[in-house]
XYZ file of C-alpha atoms in Angstrom:
774
model
C -92.086 -21.887 -161.964
C -88.829 -22.219 -161.432
C -87.608 -22.674 -157.239
C -85.695 -20.123 -155.815
C -82.087 -21.210 -154.961
C -82.361 -20.633 -150.961
C -79.065 -20.498 -149.305
C -78.131 -23.311 -148.041
C -76.510 -21.548 -144.730
C -77.083 -18.166 -142.595
C -76.676 -16.244 -140.047
C -79.596 -15.366 -137.777
C -80.193 -13.317 -134.563
C -80.962 -16.028 -131.661
C -81.622 -14.163 -128.303
C -78.225 -12.341 -127.462
C -76.328 -14.870 -129.836
C -75.907 -14.699 -133.450
C -75.726 -18.287 -134.955
C -74.399 -19.926 -138.092
C -77.548 -22.225 -139.311
C -76.799 -24.662 -141.702
C -78.089 -26.965 -143.909
C -81.142 -25.953 -144.381
C -83.359 -27.531 -147.100
C -85.240 -25.484 -149.797
C -88.590 -27.371 -149.400
C -89.975 -29.021 -146.511
C -91.884 -32.319 -146.704
C -95.125 -32.081 -147.851
C -98.608 -34.068 -146.638
C -98.340 -37.363 -146.972
C -100.961 -39.050 -149.932
C -103.615 -41.447 -148.877
C -102.095 -44.221 -151.116
C -98.717 -43.124 -149.748
C -99.916 -44.015 -146.617
C -101.745 -46.850 -147.630
C -98.110 -48.760 -148.674
C -97.034 -48.867 -145.418
C -99.823 -50.039 -143.497
C -99.519 -52.758 -146.586
C -96.107 -53.629 -146.048
C -95.857 -53.457 -142.423
C -99.236 -56.062 -142.138
C -97.163 -58.357 -144.744
C -93.767 -58.579 -142.815
C -93.569 -61.858 -140.819
C -91.695 -60.371 -138.061
C -93.933 -57.226 -136.970
C -96.980 -57.331 -135.097
C -99.066 -54.449 -135.302
C -102.779 -52.841 -135.123
C -103.444 -51.098 -138.098
C -104.500 -48.361 -136.570
C -100.926 -48.347 -135.117
C -99.170 -49.035 -138.420
C -101.478 -45.968 -139.730
C -99.388 -44.076 -137.107
C -96.201 -44.574 -138.699
C -97.160 -43.722 -141.706
C -98.439 -40.352 -140.467
C -95.379 -39.373 -138.675
C -93.022 -40.144 -141.353
C -91.915 -37.888 -144.166
C -90.373 -40.824 -146.802
C -93.278 -43.556 -146.868
C -91.959 -44.786 -149.653
C -88.795 -45.570 -147.776
C -90.499 -47.218 -144.851
C -92.409 -49.228 -146.850
C -89.556 -50.262 -148.847
C -87.507 -51.541 -145.413
C -90.305 -53.301 -144.415
C -90.752 -55.259 -147.325
C -89.437 -59.030 -147.286
C -87.296 -59.985 -149.632
C -85.534 -63.770 -150.904
C -82.476 -63.240 -149.299
C -84.098 -60.660 -146.181
C -86.826 -62.655 -145.328
C -87.700 -59.779 -142.386
C -87.088 -57.079 -144.603
C -84.134 -54.055 -144.039
C -85.199 -53.737 -140.768
C -82.693 -52.710 -137.862
C -82.361 -55.547 -135.674
C -81.445 -55.368 -131.786
C -80.626 -57.972 -129.665
C -81.460 -57.607 -126.066
C -82.090 -59.676 -122.570
C -84.540 -61.838 -124.045
C -85.875 -60.828 -127.236
C -85.077 -58.974 -130.377
C -85.930 -55.599 -131.820
C -87.365 -54.554 -135.196
C -86.989 -50.884 -135.930
C -87.118 -48.904 -139.178
C -85.161 -46.050 -139.428
C -86.744 -43.044 -141.111
C -87.553 -39.057 -140.838
C -90.900 -37.599 -139.070
C -92.292 -34.502 -138.541
C -91.733 -33.142 -135.096
C -95.654 -31.975 -134.092
C -96.572 -36.211 -135.123
C -94.103 -37.089 -131.733
C -95.350 -37.618 -127.991
C -93.129 -37.664 -124.870
C -93.078 -40.788 -123.459
C -91.984 -41.923 -120.048
C -88.981 -40.853 -118.932
C -86.438 -43.219 -117.797
C -84.716 -41.098 -115.534
C -88.111 -39.919 -113.571
C -88.393 -43.817 -111.968
C -86.592 -42.245 -108.658
C -89.163 -38.968 -109.552
C -92.524 -38.243 -108.087
C -94.112 -36.155 -110.752
C -96.761 -33.449 -110.099
C -98.638 -35.274 -112.801
C -98.377 -39.001 -112.200
C -97.538 -41.254 -115.455
C -100.553 -43.151 -117.451
C -100.582 -47.167 -116.788
C -98.451 -49.070 -118.547
C -99.448 -52.726 -119.740
C -98.072 -54.365 -123.153
C -100.178 -55.243 -126.130
C -100.542 -59.207 -127.136
C -101.430 -61.140 -130.188
C -102.345 -64.731 -130.175
C -100.123 -64.786 -127.654
C -97.353 -63.072 -129.793
C -95.929 -59.717 -127.944
C -96.728 -56.280 -130.103
C -93.840 -53.605 -130.378
C -96.737 -51.621 -128.799
C -97.830 -50.599 -125.394
C -100.942 -49.117 -123.895
C -100.615 -45.670 -121.787
C -104.221 -45.286 -119.907
C -104.584 -41.784 -119.085
C -107.627 -40.578 -116.622
C -108.938 -38.156 -119.227
C -107.632 -36.049 -122.243
C -106.651 -33.149 -119.608
C -104.530 -35.718 -118.178
C -103.031 -36.600 -121.583
C -102.762 -32.587 -121.625
C -100.753 -32.135 -118.447
C -98.804 -34.975 -118.983
C -96.723 -34.211 -122.286
C -96.697 -30.334 -120.630
C -95.517 -31.491 -118.350
C -92.611 -33.771 -119.645
C -91.828 -31.025 -122.118
C -91.792 -28.141 -119.737
C -89.460 -30.255 -116.802
C -87.078 -31.649 -119.490
C -86.328 -28.135 -120.790
C -85.921 -26.752 -117.109
C -82.903 -29.369 -116.539
C -81.315 -28.503 -120.187
C -82.064 -27.392 -123.501
C -79.728 -28.202 -126.593
C -81.726 -25.188 -128.510
C -78.866 -23.252 -130.013
C -77.461 -26.157 -131.381
C -80.676 -27.670 -133.156
C -81.495 -24.407 -134.360
C -77.767 -24.303 -135.926
C -77.532 -27.960 -136.996
C -80.754 -29.596 -136.700
C -81.294 -33.157 -134.471
C -78.520 -35.051 -135.768
C -78.886 -38.099 -133.513
C -81.990 -40.457 -133.815
C -85.061 -40.906 -131.445
C -85.865 -43.888 -130.399
C -89.277 -44.333 -130.303
C -92.323 -46.816 -131.054
C -96.260 -46.667 -131.586
C -98.398 -46.476 -128.328
C -102.058 -46.791 -127.706
C -103.508 -43.921 -125.834
C -106.865 -45.028 -124.274
C -108.597 -43.147 -121.432
C -110.689 -44.053 -117.902
C -112.877 -41.937 -118.224
C -114.810 -43.528 -121.432
C -113.061 -40.798 -124.381
C -112.186 -42.281 -127.689
C -108.895 -44.137 -127.663
C -106.151 -43.091 -130.636
C -102.408 -44.232 -131.784
C -99.385 -42.221 -132.082
C -95.805 -42.481 -131.870
C -94.154 -41.604 -128.513
C -90.598 -41.013 -127.822
C -88.587 -43.117 -125.078
C -85.072 -41.509 -125.525
C -84.137 -38.821 -126.995
C -86.918 -36.690 -125.398
C -84.707 -33.561 -124.154
C -83.743 -33.526 -128.309
C -87.192 -33.652 -129.040
C -88.067 -30.695 -126.071
C -85.449 -28.617 -127.674
C -87.138 -28.678 -131.012
C -90.300 -27.320 -129.372
C -87.917 -25.155 -127.993
C -86.220 -23.316 -130.919
C -89.878 -23.461 -132.765
C -91.274 -21.292 -129.875
C -88.365 -18.806 -130.341
C -85.862 -17.345 -128.540
C -88.153 -15.473 -126.128
C -90.093 -18.346 -125.107
C -89.195 -20.177 -121.881
C -90.187 -23.844 -120.623
C -93.787 -22.461 -119.544
C -94.499 -21.360 -122.805
C -92.656 -24.060 -124.999
C -94.609 -26.909 -123.471
C -98.227 -24.533 -124.477
C -97.046 -24.478 -127.871
C -96.382 -28.061 -127.770
C -99.717 -29.188 -126.525
C -101.364 -26.880 -128.403
C -100.015 -28.021 -131.589
C -100.469 -31.999 -130.598
C -103.868 -31.451 -129.659
C -105.737 -28.238 -130.290
C -105.903 -25.220 -128.589
C -109.206 -26.260 -126.936
C -109.168 -28.817 -123.935
C -111.574 -30.863 -125.020
C -111.662 -33.765 -127.779
C -112.292 -31.756 -131.317
C -115.370 -32.215 -132.739
C -116.329 -35.551 -134.605
C -117.028 -34.953 -138.214
C -118.413 -37.267 -140.456
C -118.549 -40.134 -137.784
C -114.395 -39.950 -138.337
C -112.083 -41.306 -135.342
C -111.005 -39.374 -132.480
C -106.950 -39.749 -133.963
C -108.042 -38.939 -137.493
C -109.221 -35.385 -135.971
C -106.444 -34.532 -134.543
C -103.909 -36.065 -136.799
C -106.041 -33.815 -139.391
C -105.765 -30.636 -136.755
C -101.475 -31.402 -136.861
C -102.066 -31.412 -140.504
C -103.294 -28.043 -140.676
C -101.097 -26.440 -138.081
C -97.933 -27.987 -140.299
C -99.420 -26.558 -143.706
C -99.564 -23.311 -142.139
C -96.010 -23.617 -140.965
C -95.131 -24.389 -144.836
C -96.447 -21.201 -146.006
C -94.339 -19.138 -143.405
C -91.700 -20.946 -144.313
C -91.918 -20.505 -148.368
C -92.573 -17.247 -147.550
C -89.386 -16.375 -145.913
C -87.221 -18.508 -147.549
C -86.949 -16.861 -150.817
C -86.123 -13.706 -149.355
C -82.317 -12.704 -149.861
C -81.279 -12.912 -146.032
C -84.399 -15.287 -144.427
C -85.093 -14.494 -141.138
C -85.099 -15.957 -137.793
C -88.311 -17.122 -137.928
C -87.379 -19.203 -141.443
C -84.227 -21.139 -139.418
C -86.546 -22.005 -136.402
C -89.018 -23.962 -139.109
C -86.494 -25.207 -141.491
C -84.236 -27.003 -138.470
C -87.185 -28.369 -136.273
C -89.820 -29.726 -139.520
C -88.599 -33.217 -139.768
C -86.609 -35.036 -137.229
C -84.218 -38.009 -137.337
C -86.062 -40.984 -136.105
C -85.279 -44.777 -135.358
C -89.248 -46.642 -134.542
C -89.369 -50.297 -133.187
C -91.762 -51.933 -134.996
C -91.382 -55.672 -134.287
C -90.186 -58.195 -131.671
C -90.137 -61.555 -130.349
C -89.624 -63.416 -127.239
C -86.229 -65.813 -127.681
C -87.128 -69.335 -126.684
C -86.790 -70.734 -122.890
C -87.449 -67.376 -121.699
C -90.974 -67.304 -119.339
C -91.268 -63.416 -119.469
C -94.668 -62.775 -119.551
C -95.771 -61.588 -123.378
C -97.149 -58.387 -122.464
C -93.808 -57.429 -120.691
C -91.564 -58.788 -123.876
C -90.946 -55.366 -125.978
C -91.694 -52.772 -122.914
C -88.518 -54.772 -121.229
C -86.623 -54.815 -124.769
C -87.118 -50.824 -125.078
C -85.801 -50.403 -121.525
C -83.251 -52.381 -122.107
C -82.043 -50.340 -125.222
C -83.020 -46.978 -123.061
C -80.458 -48.251 -120.145
C -77.733 -49.517 -122.751
C -77.593 -46.161 -124.139
C -77.367 -44.310 -120.788
C -74.580 -46.267 -119.051
C -72.482 -45.822 -122.452
C -73.362 -42.072 -123.576
C -74.796 -40.371 -120.296
C -74.958 -42.002 -117.110
C -78.641 -41.409 -114.772
C -78.175 -40.418 -111.500
C -77.833 -43.164 -108.882
C -81.136 -43.408 -107.698
C -82.388 -43.684 -111.177
C -79.805 -46.192 -111.699
C -80.633 -48.405 -108.819
C -84.344 -48.083 -109.602
C -83.500 -49.326 -113.124
C -81.233 -52.061 -111.453
C -83.743 -53.474 -109.019
C -87.107 -53.326 -111.709
C -84.449 -55.007 -114.353
C -83.208 -57.330 -111.820
C -86.463 -58.264 -110.651
C -87.899 -58.747 -114.654
C -85.050 -61.144 -115.168
C -85.827 -63.667 -112.515
C -90.225 -63.429 -113.692
C -87.761 -64.655 -117.189
C -85.920 -66.716 -116.044
C -88.469 -68.964 -114.121
C -86.422 -70.712 -111.441
C -87.511 -68.569 -108.334
C -89.552 -70.433 -105.968
C -91.950 -67.817 -106.029
C -95.087 -68.085 -108.278
C -95.039 -65.945 -111.543
C -98.097 -64.007 -111.145
C -97.420 -62.808 -107.398
C -93.737 -61.603 -108.937
C -95.960 -60.139 -111.696
C -97.653 -58.283 -108.639
C -94.438 -57.743 -106.348
C -93.195 -55.513 -110.125
C -96.148 -53.834 -110.780
C -96.472 -52.467 -107.031
C -92.746 -51.551 -107.457
C -92.877 -49.200 -110.707
C -95.922 -47.615 -109.152
C -98.266 -49.949 -111.576
C -100.445 -51.096 -108.951
C -102.114 -47.713 -107.251
C -101.414 -47.385 -103.274
C -105.378 -47.792 -103.210
C -105.334 -51.260 -104.512
C -103.653 -52.608 -101.880
C -106.227 -54.168 -99.986
C -107.555 -55.730 -103.147
C -104.471 -57.310 -103.479
C -102.949 -58.890 -101.224
C -106.275 -60.393 -99.503
C -105.318 -63.333 -97.965
C -108.776 -63.893 -95.460
C -111.805 -61.302 -95.332
C -111.091 -59.047 -92.715
C -107.021 -59.206 -92.823
C -106.484 -56.814 -96.255
C -103.839 -54.375 -95.630
C -105.327 -50.327 -95.704
C -104.805 -48.902 -98.756
C -101.484 -46.648 -97.146
C -98.174 -45.448 -98.708
C -96.753 -47.103 -95.777
C -98.471 -50.436 -95.976
C -96.724 -50.422 -99.328
C -93.439 -50.309 -98.219
C -94.032 -53.390 -95.392
C -95.489 -55.554 -98.525
C -92.764 -54.217 -100.992
C -90.227 -54.736 -97.980
C -91.491 -58.033 -97.481
C -92.196 -59.705 -101.197
C -88.072 -58.600 -101.852
C -86.713 -59.748 -98.932
C -87.987 -63.089 -99.211
C -84.944 -65.633 -98.675
C -86.612 -67.436 -102.142
C -86.410 -64.444 -103.828
C -83.644 -62.049 -102.116
C -80.730 -64.409 -103.863
C -81.768 -64.553 -107.017
C -82.690 -60.978 -107.096
C -79.094 -60.188 -106.119
C -77.364 -61.967 -108.345
C -79.296 -60.673 -111.209
C -78.671 -56.928 -110.075
C -74.936 -58.409 -109.594
C -74.825 -59.373 -113.036
C -76.373 -56.157 -114.496
C -74.203 -53.935 -112.633
C -71.361 -56.009 -113.739
C -69.621 -56.593 -109.705
C -68.892 -59.684 -107.872
C -70.614 -59.723 -104.703
C -73.817 -57.279 -103.484
C -73.705 -57.418 -99.679
C -77.117 -56.520 -98.033
C -76.688 -53.031 -97.447
C -75.950 -52.638 -100.955
C -79.129 -54.671 -101.889
C -80.812 -51.884 -99.416
C -79.217 -49.317 -101.627
C -81.288 -50.496 -103.970
C -84.796 -50.624 -102.007
C -84.546 -46.860 -101.403
C -86.053 -44.793 -104.562
C -88.373 -47.970 -104.562
C -90.012 -47.113 -100.968
C -90.236 -43.950 -101.295
C -91.710 -43.408 -104.622
C -95.406 -41.999 -102.794
C -93.981 -39.677 -101.340
C -90.282 -38.010 -102.500
C -92.379 -34.721 -103.754
C -93.600 -34.253 -100.116
C -90.660 -35.054 -98.560
C -87.853 -33.772 -100.977
C -86.081 -31.590 -98.518
C -84.491 -35.307 -96.508
C -84.715 -37.798 -99.381
C -80.593 -37.312 -99.380
C -80.578 -38.186 -96.326
C -83.088 -40.951 -96.228
C -81.585 -42.708 -99.437
C -78.292 -42.373 -97.317
C -79.845 -44.289 -94.866
C -80.945 -47.516 -97.108
C -77.292 -47.350 -98.125
C -76.653 -48.023 -94.526
C -78.793 -51.270 -94.488
C -82.549 -49.455 -94.059
C -84.587 -51.742 -92.476
C -83.051 -55.009 -93.513
C -82.825 -56.500 -90.116
C -81.903 -60.336 -89.713
C -85.150 -61.355 -89.047
C -86.853 -59.011 -91.554
C -85.052 -60.914 -94.000
C -86.806 -64.592 -92.747
C -89.869 -65.690 -92.814
C -92.447 -63.936 -91.816
C -95.624 -62.376 -92.605
C -96.967 -59.083 -92.400
C -99.761 -57.958 -89.997
C -102.636 -56.126 -91.216
C -104.148 -53.344 -88.700
C -104.847 -50.002 -88.287
C -103.131 -49.265 -85.310
C -99.794 -50.374 -85.092
C -99.594 -50.022 -81.205
C -101.687 -53.014 -81.370
C -98.978 -54.919 -82.311
C -96.791 -54.046 -79.314
C -98.435 -57.049 -77.079
C -97.610 -59.573 -79.286
C -93.733 -58.651 -79.814
C -93.418 -58.506 -76.216
C -95.000 -62.310 -76.807
C -92.491 -63.457 -79.219
C -94.472 -62.856 -82.082
C -92.186 -62.733 -85.214
C -94.824 -61.383 -87.785
C -95.514 -58.574 -85.298
C -91.884 -57.818 -84.249
C -90.833 -57.847 -88.261
C -93.978 -55.692 -89.308
C -93.094 -52.934 -86.440
C -89.467 -53.233 -88.028
C -90.438 -51.736 -90.996
C -93.186 -49.994 -90.879
C -91.444 -48.093 -88.271
C -87.951 -48.121 -89.596
C -89.448 -46.702 -93.037
C -91.548 -44.182 -91.061
C -88.267 -43.050 -89.044
C -85.786 -43.216 -92.055
C -88.186 -40.885 -94.010
C -88.907 -38.355 -91.693
C -85.208 -37.721 -91.134
C -85.152 -39.634 -87.581
C -83.269 -42.468 -88.336
C -80.001 -41.451 -90.528
C -76.718 -42.835 -91.289
C -74.470 -43.085 -88.731
C -71.729 -40.702 -89.210
C -68.793 -39.735 -86.619
C -69.776 -36.119 -86.712
C -73.053 -36.626 -85.232
C -71.509 -38.123 -81.727
C -69.922 -34.828 -81.519
C -73.619 -32.983 -83.017
C -75.606 -31.867 -80.036
C -79.122 -33.750 -79.685
C -80.849 -30.734 -81.127
C -79.072 -31.266 -84.260
C -79.716 -34.595 -84.826
C -76.713 -36.018 -82.794
C -76.486 -39.399 -81.523
C -75.183 -41.291 -78.016
C -73.109 -44.277 -80.043
C -72.548 -45.231 -83.514
C -74.489 -48.118 -85.297
C -75.704 -49.013 -88.561
C -79.118 -47.970 -89.808
C -80.128 -51.814 -89.878
C -78.373 -52.503 -86.589
C -80.610 -49.613 -84.937
C -83.866 -50.799 -86.129
C -83.230 -54.461 -85.253
C -82.365 -53.515 -81.918
C -85.742 -51.364 -81.214
C -87.516 -54.446 -82.606
C -85.821 -57.206 -80.549
C -88.440 -58.794 -78.635
C -87.301 -57.664 -74.599
C -87.268 -53.775 -75.751
C -90.810 -52.553 -75.093
C -89.120 -48.836 -75.373
C -87.423 -49.875 -79.135
C -91.621 -51.722 -80.155
C -93.408 -48.272 -78.943
C -91.232 -46.406 -80.766
C -91.385 -48.038 -83.691
C -95.529 -47.990 -83.649
C -95.924 -44.542 -82.792
C -93.570 -43.487 -85.812
C -95.566 -45.646 -88.291
C -99.118 -44.374 -86.318
C -98.323 -40.859 -86.626
C -96.700 -41.222 -89.836
C -98.250 -39.598 -93.043
C -96.891 -39.434 -96.376
C -98.154 -36.084 -97.624
C -95.742 -33.732 -95.582
C -92.825 -33.800 -93.579
C -92.964 -33.477 -89.532
C -92.022 -30.385 -87.436
C -89.103 -33.055 -85.997
C -87.568 -32.614 -89.543
C -87.698 -29.116 -90.800
C -84.848 -26.714 -90.230
C -85.513 -23.270 -88.565
C -85.174 -21.915 -91.763
C -87.898 -23.921 -93.060
C -89.940 -23.288 -89.949
C -89.973 -19.784 -90.343
C -90.703 -19.632 -94.304
C -93.818 -22.095 -93.425
C -97.268 -21.177 -94.165
C -100.585 -23.044 -93.462
C -102.687 -23.029 -97.111
C -106.038 -22.961 -97.075
C -108.337 -26.282 -96.170
C -104.710 -27.829 -94.659
C -104.896 -30.227 -91.791
C -104.560 -27.891 -88.406
C -103.318 -30.568 -86.557
C -99.499 -30.815 -86.689
C -97.454 -33.870 -88.282
C -94.985 -34.569 -84.703
C -93.206 -37.557 -83.511
C -93.263 -37.681 -80.401
C -90.645 -39.444 -77.480
C -91.342 -42.393 -75.724
C -92.614 -42.483 -72.087
C -93.409 -45.714 -70.511
C -95.124 -45.143 -67.683
C -97.504 -42.667 -70.007
C -101.369 -44.144 -70.554
C -100.762 -43.258 -73.914
C -96.993 -43.927 -74.050
C -96.273 -40.665 -74.870
C -93.707 -38.276 -72.840
C -94.390 -35.042 -71.613
C -92.696 -32.058 -70.008
C -93.615 -29.975 -66.537
C -96.428 -28.093 -68.221
C -98.008 -31.391 -70.230
C -96.776 -30.665 -73.846
C -95.186 -33.425 -75.523
C -91.959 -34.142 -75.713
C -90.369 -33.671 -79.430
C -88.375 -37.164 -80.357
C -85.061 -36.258 -81.963
C -82.850 -39.275 -83.556
C -81.088 -38.825 -79.403
C -84.145 -40.527 -78.406
C -84.190 -43.364 -81.548
C -80.604 -44.546 -80.583
C -80.952 -44.442 -77.300
C -84.127 -46.622 -77.466
C -82.412 -49.150 -79.854
C -80.201 -50.095 -76.894
C -80.027 -47.809 -73.467
C -77.585 -49.897 -72.041
C -74.697 -49.052 -74.349
C -76.361 -45.647 -74.629
C -75.850 -45.420 -70.804
C -72.252 -46.358 -70.952
C -71.474 -44.152 -73.471
C -73.089 -41.051 -71.134
C -73.312 -41.766 -68.094
C -76.057 -39.739 -65.887
C -75.384 -36.612 -64.527
C -76.879 -33.583 -62.408
C -79.978 -32.072 -63.637
C -80.175 -28.408 -63.690
C -83.590 -27.012 -63.414
C -84.422 -24.128 -65.289
C -86.839 -21.602 -64.071
C -89.733 -21.711 -66.806
C -89.117 -19.473 -70.100
C -85.366 -19.241 -69.608
C -82.566 -20.951 -71.490
C -78.655 -22.724 -70.982
C -75.827 -21.189 -71.524
C -76.493 -22.720 -75.059
C -79.251 -20.505 -75.615
C -81.177 -23.880 -75.807
C -84.722 -23.882 -74.464
C -87.561 -26.829 -73.992
C -88.481 -28.099 -76.964
C -92.372 -28.587 -77.500
C -94.065 -29.992 -79.745
C -96.413 -26.835 -80.692
C -97.103 -24.995 -83.342
C -95.632 -21.844 -84.002
C -97.094 -19.859 -86.702
C -95.301 -18.302 -88.952
C -93.895 -14.500 -89.055
C -95.869 -12.546 -91.445
C -92.775 -12.701 -94.068
C -92.336 -9.580 -96.271
C -94.157 -7.442 -94.261
C -96.869 -7.554 -95.818
C -99.666 -4.462 -95.592
C -103.045 -4.999 -93.142
C -106.092 -4.593 -93.681
C -106.101 -1.690 -90.812
C -103.538 0.224 -93.426
C -104.072 4.290 -93.197
C -106.743 5.242 -95.415
C -104.466 8.446 -96.711
C -101.836 5.259 -97.515
C -104.539 4.273 -100.647
C -105.606 5.863 -103.398
C -108.824 7.250 -103.234
C -110.996 6.509 -106.409
C -113.260 9.360 -105.855
C -110.174 11.921 -106.019
C -110.697 14.285 -109.230
C -107.766 14.264 -111.816
C -106.065 17.360 -112.162
C -104.365 18.445 -115.600
C -101.391 19.362 -113.684
C -100.742 17.821 -109.846
C -97.766 18.852 -108.321
C -94.909 16.488 -108.271
C -94.973 15.590 -104.324
C -98.731 14.215 -105.018
C -97.798 11.878 -107.992
C -94.589 11.082 -106.053
C -97.195 10.129 -103.054
C -99.073 7.912 -105.357
C -95.625 6.412 -107.266
C -94.104 5.351 -103.639
C -97.664 3.606 -102.934
C -97.078 1.665 -106.353
C -93.906 0.919 -105.285
C -94.962 -0.623 -102.058
C -97.798 -2.927 -103.237
C -95.116 -3.904 -106.004
C -92.765 -5.291 -103.723
C -95.236 -6.548 -101.262
C -96.493 -8.575 -104.059
C -93.448 -10.182 -104.848
C -93.182 -11.349 -101.603
C -96.513 -12.527 -101.685
C -95.917 -14.278 -105.104
C -92.625 -15.700 -103.583
C -94.523 -16.900 -100.414
C -96.490 -18.840 -102.824
C -93.421 -20.125 -104.846
C -92.704 -22.060 -101.864
C -95.721 -23.208 -100.896
C -95.865 -25.156 -104.333
C -92.795 -25.756 -104.452
C -93.687 -29.715 -102.536
C -96.396 -30.133 -104.923
C -93.810 -29.265 -108.000
C -92.309 -32.362 -107.296
C -88.551 -32.716 -108.322
C -89.147 -33.098 -111.975
C -88.666 -29.263 -112.604
C -87.510 -26.090 -110.611
C -90.305 -23.852 -109.232
C -88.300 -20.808 -110.548
C -86.127 -21.541 -113.628
C -82.337 -20.715 -112.740
C -82.026 -18.340 -115.273
C -85.379 -16.544 -114.548
C -83.111 -16.630 -110.356
C -80.486 -14.778 -111.917
C -82.487 -12.640 -113.853
C -84.704 -11.504 -110.441
C -81.791 -11.119 -108.847
C -79.872 -8.670 -110.931
C -82.874 -6.654 -111.179
C -83.061 -7.216 -107.413
C -80.217 -6.023 -106.644
C -80.584 -2.589 -108.806
C -83.794 -2.194 -106.494
C -82.025 -2.616 -102.929
C -79.287 -0.217 -104.698
C -81.711 2.693 -105.800
C -83.984 1.984 -102.126
C -80.796 2.432 -100.533
C -79.594 5.619 -102.549
C -83.041 7.279 -101.539
C -82.345 6.217 -97.411
C -79.227 7.739 -97.588
C -80.233 11.010 -99.381
C -83.376 10.839 -96.688
C -80.924 10.381 -93.560
C -78.223 12.997 -95.018
C -81.146 15.607 -95.228
C -81.948 14.745 -92.284
C -79.041 15.691 -89.784
C -78.828 18.996 -91.752
C -78.415 21.638 -89.216
C -81.738 23.781 -89.708
C -79.813 26.375 -90.383
C -77.956 25.581 -93.418
C -80.902 24.748 -95.081
C -81.342 27.874 -94.951
C -79.057 29.243 -96.405
C -78.198 26.930 -99.199
C -82.176 27.640 -100.246
C -81.177 31.531 -99.691
C -77.823 30.742 -101.802
C -75.817 32.741 -99.488
C -72.522 31.813 -98.539
C -71.677 31.581 -94.999
C -68.002 32.996 -93.936
């Protein structure tokens, strides 16, 4: 039967817009036969510059819609011993890639470079390079906790990407036109689930997610699109597909995806025969296949000492960095992460550092999050009993110490200058690179003050003149135990307090970039007694003779928490909306001002309540003599208890203030007559006033339910992190319009009711009787 000549272009409705869909093929690629898959595997294994496991070649073969074309690119010839592969030379390596078209449902979203400066709700998998006989393979291993971790991570990536940006209308009109950069990956699991091989997209994840958005339809939001992608890739069942005939997990998942694609082909074949194909036909046609550049080979350049297992991943990152500098730049923090980690990789690669290569690999793993915080005691165990606690703050201490050693600092700065293309890099410029690396464990929990904290790192951070010299961290569970040796001249104790306490103060917005406006601000508004760079303040706090400063650092480090913001850093608006969740630690998280005459070194007011620490107190403690010159003592006005001064400022106490009941939610003692009664018989014809009473109750409960949902969203916001807004802007716009309409109707009813209440009683009678007054 002849194939119906399908139109090459037609117009469809996409939401409220009409989109002209072009370049629609009359047929979709059919399933690839086993013999064609074998051609790709055979050609790939015969190529001298490609080195992949057979299962990885099978993943490449399954993904491509043109196995013959891939096999031709891979086959060596006399003129081209490495075949017709695309060649890219990057720092320390050469990449070989095939260019082809692939199935949308065979591509997994990989780890995104732009998330290197963010903390995701679902953590990224551990990444490990793979070698064969000390040669780098063009593949990495993603190690997930379990299959649920994989599903949630893919869902999060698709959802977060679409929450930030979407090219859906463009993809619907013209398909994806620029190649995705992809490579094979081995998906492994810590819980013993069988591993499998697949292809991941490293650049073009927004295009990939947008294709899924088109396939999901115009009415699907980011969450529904992410759900469709996960169910299509791994099946709707969260567990692994049941084994049939002993087939591996990868083959079972591939069979499910092919079965899903077959339903799409059948749906498309039916829709394309119509005189005017519909929107669903266009959705399938424009997203079924995507263009891709798949890396299949990596060769390390001679003379470079980068570990073989890191060559391929570093080469891929080099390609991505060049793409995002040339086309779409990352923000400053993401660039700093990339520059710092690549500079460290270059130092490892060149091999001219005095620091042992194995130690540098550990530092790199700690910097990028490959080594979790819990591994600190094992990784940095020197002598028995001297292991550092496995906490986020101690991670920052060891990371700052490692990256600022004199034997490593200068090579790192040189490589960072080369990557950024600058001529010089001072200490503040290097501290700016460290900021997004240090705050990795607590970004999502302290995201409200991330900007201020990174500005403080731009202003020098904790890189004092002593910290960048020779010293060793002093592990302890109680930072106050380091104050005595620090006062006695122990450099290790002083620098440990400077880094730990300085990081804590910066992360909790108690030490920020000192700008001129801060001199004019009140103490309670973040004011400071004098101007000074952040690293100078930390240096003065950690001086041997400054007992007040050392205790300020020690107490700040002791009270620091990586999973919350202290009340010192919470604005009044945030405090009003703050509610404690069930199971949350009831102890308030507060930094207190230091009093050297108090047994516990905490200052208290006349009522015995600890006094809250402010940035003013931190800067004052760094140099009390200078502060006294700028602000000489004045006569103290003692106010009666409970009164406020002329500016309305009262005594600041570190007491827990429970937030008010937001939204006026009904209490359990609500009058029963306001609640619908289940035992009330339903009448066929009830008076309108009775029905109105019920609808008033529904209205009240609905508004209260909306208030509760919004409160829960606000509580969940810190856990979600920065990878996606808790509510997309499009949804907020829609809700805003609905709320304005609701507010208008409620106000009209209120005005009408008020007007009726003020009408004189005799006028109401006259109007009801229909008699006009004379």
